[in-house]
CSV table of C-alpha atoms in Angstrom, one decimal:
chain,number,residue,atom,x,y,z
A,1,MET,CA,-38.6,-11.1,-34.7
A,2,GLU,CA,-38.4,-13.5,-37.7
A,3,PHE,CA,-41.5,-14.4,-39.7
A,4,GLU,CA,-41.8,-17.9,-38.3
A,5,GLU,CA,-41.6,-16.6,-34.7
A,6,ARG,CA,-44.3,-14.0,-35.5
A,7,ILE,CA,-46.5,-16.7,-37.0
A,8,SER,CA,-46.1,-18.8,-33.9
A,9,GLU,CA,-47.0,-15.8,-31.7
A,10,LEU,CA,-50.1,-15.1,-33.8
A,11,LYS,CA,-51.2,-18.7,-33.4
A,12,LYS,CA,-50.8,-18.4,-29.6
A,13,LEU,CA,-52.8,-15.2,-29.6
A,14,LEU,CA,-55.6,-16.8,-31.6
A,15,ASP,CA,-55.5,-19.9,-29.3
A,16,ARG,CA,-56.1,-17.9,-26.1
A,17,SER,CA,-58.6,-15.4,-27.6
A,18,LYS,CA,-62.3,-15.9,-27.3
A,19,SER,CA,-63.6,-12.9,-29.3
A,20,VAL,CA,-61.5,-11.9,-32.3
A,21,VAL,CA,-62.4,-9.0,-34.6
A,22,PHE,CA,-60.8,-8.5,-38.0
A,23,PHE,CA,-60.7,-5.0,-39.4
A,24,GLY,CA,-59.7,-5.0,-43.1
A,25,GLY,CA,-59.2,-2.7,-46.1
A,26,ALA,CA,-58.5,-2.9,-49.8
A,27,GLY,CA,-55.4,-5.1,-49.4
A,28,VAL,CA,-57.6,-8.0,-48.3
A,29,SER,CA,-59.0,-8.4,-51.8
A,30,THR,CA,-55.9,-7.7,-53.9
A,31,ASP,CA,-55.0,-11.4,-54.0
A,32,SER,CA,-58.4,-11.9,-55.7
A,33,GLY,CA,-57.4,-9.6,-58.5
A,34,ILE,CA,-59.2,-6.5,-57.2
A,35,PRO,CA,-56.8,-3.5,-57.2
A,36,ASP,CA,-56.3,-1.4,-54.1
A,37,PHE,CA,-56.5,2.4,-54.2
A,38,ARG,CA,-53.1,3.9,-53.4
A,39,SER,CA,-50.4,1.5,-54.5
A,40,LYS,CA,-48.5,2.2,-57.8
A,41,ASP,CA,-50.9,-0.2,-59.6
A,42,GLY,CA,-53.9,0.8,-57.6
A,43,LEU,CA,-57.1,2.4,-58.8
A,44,TYR,CA,-56.0,5.9,-58.1
A,45,ASN,CA,-53.0,5.4,-60.4
A,46,GLN,CA,-54.8,3.9,-63.3
A,47,HIS,CA,-55.0,6.5,-66.1
A,48,ASP,CA,-57.8,6.7,-68.6
A,49,VAL,CA,-58.1,9.6,-71.0
A,50,LYS,CA,-61.9,9.6,-70.4
A,51,PHE,CA,-61.5,10.3,-66.7
A,52,ASP,CA,-58.1,12.0,-66.3
A,53,ARG,CA,-59.7,15.5,-65.9
A,54,PHE,CA,-61.3,14.3,-62.7
A,55,SER,CA,-59.6,13.1,-59.5
A,56,PRO,CA,-60.3,9.5,-58.5
A,57,GLU,CA,-61.9,10.8,-55.2
A,58,TYR,CA,-64.2,12.9,-57.3
A,59,LEU,CA,-65.2,10.0,-59.6
A,60,LEU,CA,-66.4,8.1,-56.5
A,61,SER,CA,-68.1,11.1,-54.9
A,62,ASN,CA,-71.7,12.1,-54.2
A,63,ASP,CA,-71.0,15.2,-56.2
A,64,CYS,CA,-70.0,13.3,-59.3
A,65,LEU,CA,-73.0,10.9,-58.9
A,66,TYR,CA,-75.4,13.9,-59.2
A,67,SER,CA,-73.4,16.5,-61.2
A,68,HIS,CA,-71.7,14.2,-63.8
A,69,SER,CA,-74.0,11.1,-63.6
A,70,ASN,CA,-72.9,9.7,-67.0
A,71,VAL,CA,-69.2,10.0,-66.0
A,72,PHE,CA,-69.9,8.4,-62.6
A,73,PHE,CA,-71.7,5.4,-64.0
A,74,GLU,CA,-69.2,4.8,-66.8
A,75,PHE,CA,-66.3,4.8,-64.2
A,76,TYR,CA,-68.3,2.7,-61.8
A,77,ARG,CA,-69.1,0.1,-64.4
A,78,GLN,CA,-65.5,-0.1,-65.5
A,79,LYS,CA,-63.8,-0.3,-62.1
A,80,MET,CA,-66.3,-1.7,-59.6
A,81,ASN,CA,-67.8,-4.8,-61.2
A,82,VAL,CA,-66.8,-7.9,-59.1
A,83,ASP,CA,-68.8,-10.4,-61.1
A,84,GLY,CA,-66.7,-13.6,-61.4
A,85,ILE,CA,-64.2,-12.5,-58.7
A,86,GLU,CA,-63.6,-15.2,-56.1
A,87,PRO,CA,-62.5,-15.1,-52.4
A,88,ASN,CA,-58.9,-15.7,-51.6
A,89,ILE,CA,-57.2,-17.5,-48.7
A,90,THR,CA,-57.7,-14.6,-46.3
A,91,HIS,CA,-61.4,-14.4,-46.9
A,92,LYS,CA,-61.7,-18.2,-46.5
A,93,LYS,CA,-59.6,-18.4,-43.3
A,94,LEU,CA,-61.6,-15.7,-41.7
A,95,ALA,CA,-64.8,-17.6,-42.5
A,96,GLU,CA,-63.2,-20.7,-40.9
A,97,LEU,CA,-62.3,-18.7,-37.8
A,98,GLU,CA,-65.9,-17.5,-37.5
A,99,LYS,CA,-67.3,-21.0,-38.0
A,100,SER,CA,-65.0,-22.3,-35.2
A,101,GLY,CA,-66.3,-19.7,-32.8
A,102,LYS,CA,-63.1,-17.6,-32.6
A,103,LEU,CA,-64.0,-14.7,-34.8
A,104,SER,CA,-66.9,-12.6,-33.7
A,105,ALA,CA,-66.9,-10.1,-36.6
A,106,VAL,CA,-65.3,-8.8,-39.8
A,107,ILE,CA,-65.3,-5.1,-40.2
A,108,THR,CA,-64.5,-4.2,-43.7
A,109,GLN,CA,-63.9,-1.0,-45.7
A,110,ASN,CA,-64.3,-3.1,-48.9
A,111,ILE,CA,-67.5,-3.1,-51.0
A,112,ASP,CA,-67.0,-6.3,-53.0
A,113,GLY,CA,-68.9,-8.8,-50.8
A,114,LEU,CA,-66.1,-11.4,-50.9
A,115,HIS,CA,-66.2,-12.1,-47.2
A,116,GLN,CA,-69.9,-13.2,-47.4
A,117,LYS,CA,-69.1,-15.2,-50.6
A,118,ALA,CA,-66.4,-17.0,-48.6
A,119,GLY,CA,-68.9,-17.9,-45.9
A,120,SER,CA,-68.6,-15.2,-43.3
A,121,LYS,CA,-71.9,-14.2,-41.6
A,122,LYS,CA,-71.1,-11.3,-39.3
A,123,VAL,CA,-69.7,-8.8,-41.7
A,124,TYR,CA,-70.0,-5.1,-41.1
A,125,GLU,CA,-69.6,-3.1,-44.3
A,126,VAL,CA,-68.7,0.4,-43.2
A,127,HIS,CA,-68.5,1.7,-46.8
A,128,GLY,CA,-71.5,-0.2,-48.1
A,129,THR,CA,-71.5,-2.7,-51.0
A,130,THR,CA,-71.7,-2.9,-54.7
A,131,LEU,CA,-74.0,-5.9,-54.3
A,132,ARG,CA,-77.0,-3.7,-53.3
A,133,ASN,CA,-78.7,-1.0,-55.3
A,134,TYR,CA,-81.7,1.2,-54.7
A,135,CYS,CA,-83.7,4.0,-56.1
A,136,ASP,CA,-82.7,7.3,-54.5
A,137,ARG,CA,-86.3,8.5,-54.6
A,138,CYS,CA,-88.6,5.6,-53.6
A,139,HIS,CA,-85.8,3.4,-52.2
A,140,LYS,CA,-86.9,0.3,-54.1
A,141,SER,CA,-84.2,-2.3,-54.1
A,142,TYR,CA,-82.6,-3.6,-57.3
A,143,PRO,CA,-80.5,-6.8,-57.9
A,144,SER,CA,-76.7,-6.8,-57.4
A,145,ASN,CA,-76.0,-6.7,-61.2
A,146,TYR,CA,-78.6,-4.2,-62.2
A,147,ILE,CA,-76.4,-1.2,-62.7
A,148,PHE,CA,-73.8,-3.3,-64.6
A,149,SER,CA,-76.4,-4.9,-66.9
A,150,SER,CA,-78.6,-1.8,-67.5
A,151,ASP,CA,-78.9,-0.5,-71.0
A,152,GLU,CA,-79.4,3.0,-69.6
A,153,ALA,CA,-76.2,5.2,-69.2
A,154,VAL,CA,-77.8,6.4,-66.0
A,155,PRO,CA,-80.2,3.8,-64.7
A,156,HIS,CA,-83.6,4.9,-63.5
A,157,CYS,CA,-86.3,3.4,-61.4
A,158,THR,CA,-89.0,1.2,-63.1
A,159,GLU,CA,-91.7,2.1,-60.6
A,160,PRO,CA,-94.6,4.1,-62.2
A,161,ASN,CA,-94.4,7.8,-61.5
A,162,CYS,CA,-91.0,7.5,-59.8
A,163,LYS,CA,-88.1,7.6,-62.3
A,164,GLY,CA,-85.6,8.2,-59.5
A,165,MET,CA,-82.0,7.3,-60.1
A,166,ILE,CA,-80.8,3.8,-59.2
A,167,ARG,CA,-77.6,4.1,-57.3
A,168,PRO,CA,-75.2,1.6,-55.6
A,169,ASP,CA,-75.5,1.2,-51.8
A,170,VAL,CA,-71.9,2.4,-51.5
A,171,THR,CA,-70.7,5.2,-49.2
A,172,LEU,CA,-69.3,7.7,-51.6
A,173,TYR,CA,-67.0,10.6,-50.8
A,174,GLY,CA,-69.1,13.3,-49.2
A,175,GLU,CA,-71.6,10.9,-47.6
A,176,SER,CA,-72.0,9.7,-44.1
A,177,LEU,CA,-71.1,6.1,-43.2
A,178,PRO,CA,-74.1,3.7,-42.6
A,179,ASN,CA,-75.1,4.0,-39.0
A,180,ILE,CA,-76.1,0.4,-38.5
A,181,ALA,CA,-72.8,-1.0,-39.6
A,182,TRP,CA,-70.9,1.7,-37.7
A,183,GLU,CA,-72.7,1.0,-34.4
A,184,ALA,CA,-72.3,-2.8,-34.8
A,185,SER,CA,-68.6,-2.3,-35.5
A,186,ILE,CA,-68.2,-0.3,-32.3
A,187,HIS,CA,-70.1,-3.0,-30.3
A,188,ALA,CA,-67.9,-5.8,-31.7
A,189,LEU,CA,-64.6,-3.9,-31.1
A,190,SER,CA,-65.5,-3.0,-27.5
A,191,HIS,CA,-66.2,-6.6,-26.7
A,192,ALA,CA,-63.2,-8.1,-28.5
A,193,ASP,CA,-60.0,-9.6,-26.8
A,194,LEU,CA,-57.9,-9.6,-30.0
A,195,LEU,CA,-58.0,-7.2,-32.9
A,196,ILE,CA,-56.3,-8.1,-36.2
A,197,ILE,CA,-56.0,-5.3,-38.7
A,198,GLY,CA,-55.2,-6.2,-42.3
A,199,GLY,CA,-54.7,-4.7,-45.7
A,200,THR,CA,-55.4,-1.1,-44.8
A,201,SER,CA,-53.1,2.0,-44.6
A,202,GLY,CA,-55.1,3.5,-41.8
A,203,VAL,CA,-55.5,6.8,-43.5
A,204,VAL,CA,-59.2,6.7,-44.6
A,205,TYR,CA,-61.3,8.8,-42.3
A,206,PRO,CA,-63.5,8.2,-40.4
A,207,ALA,CA,-63.2,4.4,-40.7
A,208,ASN,CA,-59.6,4.6,-39.2
A,209,THR,CA,-61.1,6.0,-36.0
A,210,LEU,CA,-63.0,2.8,-35.2
A,211,VAL,CA,-59.8,1.2,-33.7
A,212,LYS,CA,-60.2,3.5,-30.7
A,213,TRP,CA,-63.1,1.5,-29.5
A,214,TYR,CA,-61.0,-1.6,-29.0
A,215,LYS,CA,-60.2,-2.1,-25.3
A,216,GLY,CA,-58.3,-5.4,-25.4
A,217,ASN,CA,-54.6,-5.9,-24.8
A,218,ASP,CA,-53.3,-7.3,-28.1
A,219,MET,CA,-53.4,-5.8,-31.6
A,220,VAL,CA,-52.0,-7.3,-34.8
A,221,ILE,CA,-51.3,-5.5,-38.0
A,222,ILE,CA,-50.8,-7.3,-41.4
A,223,ASN,CA,-49.9,-4.9,-44.2
A,224,LYS,CA,-47.1,-4.8,-46.7
A,225,GLN,CA,-46.3,-1.2,-46.0
A,226,GLU,CA,-45.8,0.6,-42.7
A,227,THR,CA,-49.1,2.1,-41.3
A,228,THR,CA,-50.2,4.5,-38.7
A,229,PHE,CA,-51.3,1.4,-36.7
A,230,ASP,CA,-47.9,-0.2,-36.4
A,231,ARG,CA,-46.8,1.6,-33.2
A,232,MET,CA,-50.1,0.5,-31.5
A,233,CYS,CA,-49.6,-3.2,-32.3
A,234,SER,CA,-47.9,-5.9,-30.3
A,235,LEU,CA,-47.3,-7.9,-33.5
A,236,VAL,CA,-46.5,-6.4,-36.9
A,237,PHE,CA,-46.4,-8.2,-40.3
A,238,HIS,CA,-45.1,-6.4,-43.3
A,239,GLU,CA,-45.8,-9.5,-45.4
A,240,SER,CA,-48.9,-10.1,-47.6
A,241,LEU,CA,-52.1,-11.3,-46.0
A,242,SER,CA,-52.0,-14.4,-48.1
A,243,GLU,CA,-48.6,-15.3,-46.7
A,244,VAL,CA,-49.8,-14.9,-43.1
A,245,PHE,CA,-53.2,-16.5,-43.4
A,246,GLY,CA,-51.8,-19.3,-45.6
A,247,ARG,CA,-49.9,-20.4,-42.5
A,248,LEU,CA,-52.8,-20.5,-40.1
């Protein structure tokens, strides 16, 4: 099916749907200038002599946070700061779909907060967010830019007699996904009549298992490369998200 035909079919699916859920990954934010993880220019393929002795997965792991804290925070500050990054057409169109009553939820593996910045309200962040920070001992909350602006190599709590480490509210490798976002995602998927998957390879576990909770008839995948979801979908786009959402 040609691109124009698939766009027309997607519009028809959206028109007749009453509860759409969007499930997205790193590819949603690449048009905003945030690199994905696994492409040739992605985060996992960016080499820096400071970090080359560690795997990218280790640098974003609970083990690195506590065993090599200085390395973790140096890498985190270099690669995870989204200050000044703006939402792109996909974020904006999804916010419009929610405002119109069509979109019931965005489930995102991203940690950049761009869906909320674009105006989306029901966003379930299954990997947490860089925009929240907290003390790992007393759980005091800290502003979104605290880690990036702190003069301490490893930021510590300012509460008297605490001195716990301030960490991002991000799900690192080796940690469990946030239960509230997970349960909310399952509820949204189980009540949806259209699922659109975008910008994700479908290989990140356990987030990739969420799709099994969708019970509707139609699924759409939008991803430049083939994915494990393609065979499950009634409509497949191997174009960029901006190309597709720019036509809606």
